[in-house]
DNA sequence: AGTTAAACGTA
DNA sequence: CGTACGTTTAACTT
């Protein structure tokens, strides 16, 4: 049986371009290759999986086609082709030439028309046809012998669109798809659909009236708003239908018979792939095309063993000796409010072999052998997201030592502004290896496992395979990422800071912080009652109790239509109703509704915060937050479930929430107090250090109030004569500088004219020239090198510094200003946390660290240890780095977090 | 049901 | 038209 495979070269390369991060795919000469890489990868996969006898790739020639002649707006409004994509289509053609694969393009027609024509020819000869395209228009070609392979996501997941699949997904058979598309529209072609008509409605009508002409003929019978809209847009729908019809009789320079698969040009493939620096892909290509008998392989090949009772010690001694790096992947029970669940199973991978161990099935001897291995710091382990996994093991009485890498942390240090460090993503990016872990990708029948015995169910085997595949990926990734770390400084940042910090954070999470639950519940009710009262007052003020005060949309109606108040700043969807704007309106109008509304906002917010905290209290009466170590691009930690880094402090009422965090107890008895220790003005001190500005350094060395000192220089008066207004202006500016503040932003914040703000900034920079020079140089240096760096060598890449787009470039410039400062502060407190914990351990005290809030540490103090711990914390925080200015630490103690403030 | 935008809390 | 985050709610989408 002959089988023709047709690919849409442009659409697939374009899909690949967006699926793969461009910065990870470029040659040493700077040519981007993500599009051509992804296309080639897809090509290899379909060749392997579909074994076609005939093959061609179609391309568009230009945007000018018969469709643009008929409808000038066709495919208009598209973003211009990204510069990194330019040239990649030609590279795709080079690859095809080397593989002796025919490519076809015809002036005035799109790739899909070429595909439609070839499909018609092939079908008339009784051939089976496979189309691989990212363009949905090709769905109209699907029939019993024609299947569309449509990229679902990424470059390795293709949906197999048969007639049944089309019907299932769109509710219409393939020959009616174009009718549906004409109604719904196709945004990528700039063909607008009928407003209010989605695929569901369109499919319903098509079923009801047979096809589009049936709908047109019976347009008067279409019901509802959507029906009226369709009648109003009938011409447009008919035009859409004419444009989305593919042309199946294009005159082509080739016939189907010319497309028979030929041998390929080995020399040329080597030359082209060398130029593109595709090494892994070349191996895959050769493996796929050279062995005709090569069977389809699912994901990674893993040589592994499902360990049976009594086999653990043996495996470990063979594959996990001293110095032998072993990856661990833990499967655990669901997490609880108190933290991660207990470990249930384990995947291990050494250099060659992998193993799987189900903990409930392990014998006491097995567990002992495992425990010895895990606790042995001379046997190196690597994990992905180690913190949670180690906690799960420890819950099961299996402490872990000797962790030499965490692949999520390593990947974070390499590129700190990624959204996720998902293992499968990292595997694809750094190993160029697809981690196929979906259950559906591994139907039982294809599981051909060389390990395990008859008692293992298919589900056991699938779980085992998955853990071993994970472990193998973690092992190989840890090696690959070691090489990706920029320099010795970054390796030490991982080994000496981030990795040891995992343990500190883990213990802080596990300990949690005690909460006065009854008081918190009372407070929640109090805030709730106050919110209720505010709502009543607000409703009364406008004589309307139907308004949802929490709905910005409804508020806009009330404020700007019903009450006719002056319009505020624009947002995407209307006018802002944020607190600043409402306060401004209140100042102008003194309308009682505004006062009540603001009060309602405040109280509701407090109530909701209290509510969330109550929900988070675990059975031990404490709140166990989770610290995320790979989220903030600057190097800070973040806190989730719940976020304990944004508990209110600025207002009196907000601070009452801090009173709810109290000193608690442990198995040995109660603690004495909470202690809060924070760095004062850490960011300005780092600015002084990094800039070397003599004036600012002197400010910190004299011990004079910083803003008073700076104010006296800026305004040219004695420190004693600096008024509160002068001080607050200078304070706002000092802090703003580290964020890339503009004169405009400063004027807005201080409520002064832009001119006045400009003068203020000029005067500031005149007096503190070192700061001005530093801020200028830090951006220039980052533009040159492509990244910023903190005191400990933590890098943040900012490619947008050279963007043509002003908005993006200026955003990147502000990030470049801020990242070294915020990031260095993060470095310092991380060092302080490590040393503080170590010093507390050496001192043998019971007191312990509970929270980190960027520049503050909260500790729980055991009876009689207050002075000793204060000394330790002051010393370790103060000595975290040797800066050109002192690091000032202020400490407070009390029964609650609020009382410990100072 | 799942996503996005607005609002707002912290450093 | 100042950085870095996380959470909640309403509204939008299908």
GROMACS .gro file of C-alpha atoms (C1' of nucleotides) in nm, chain A residues 551 553 615 633 638 641 643 742 749 796 811 814 822, chain C residues 1-12 14:
model
   26
  551UNK     CA    1  -1.700   4.410   4.114
  553UNK     CA    2  -1.728   4.661   3.648
  615UNK     CA    3  -0.767   2.762   5.665
  633UNK     CA    4   1.441   3.608   3.905
  638UNK     CA    5   0.893   3.345   4.778
  641UNK     CA    6   0.023   2.835   5.080
  643UNK     CA    7   0.216   3.357   5.167
  742UNK     CA    8   1.177   5.831   3.643
  749UNK     CA    9   0.427   5.955   4.385
  796UNK     CA   10   2.023   3.749   3.548
  811UNK     CA   11   1.170   4.763   3.122
  814UNK     CA   12   1.493   4.902   3.513
  822UNK     CA   13   1.763   4.323   4.526
  914DC     C1'   14   0.596   5.624   3.305
  915DG     C1'   15   0.971   5.171   3.978
  916DT     C1'   16   1.157   4.630   4.119
  917DA     C1'   17   1.025   4.151   4.313
  918DC     C1'   18   0.642   3.843   4.450
  919DG     C1'   19   0.116   3.555   4.583
  920DT     C1'   20  -0.377   3.548   4.654
  921DT     C1'   21  -0.848   3.647   4.580
  922DT     C1'   22  -1.241   3.778   4.324
  923DA     C1'   23  -1.508   3.884   3.922
  924DA     C1'   24  -1.550   3.830   3.460
  925DC     C1'   25  -1.457   3.614   3.059
  927DT     C1'   26  -1.601   2.777   2.604
   0.00000   0.00000   0.00000
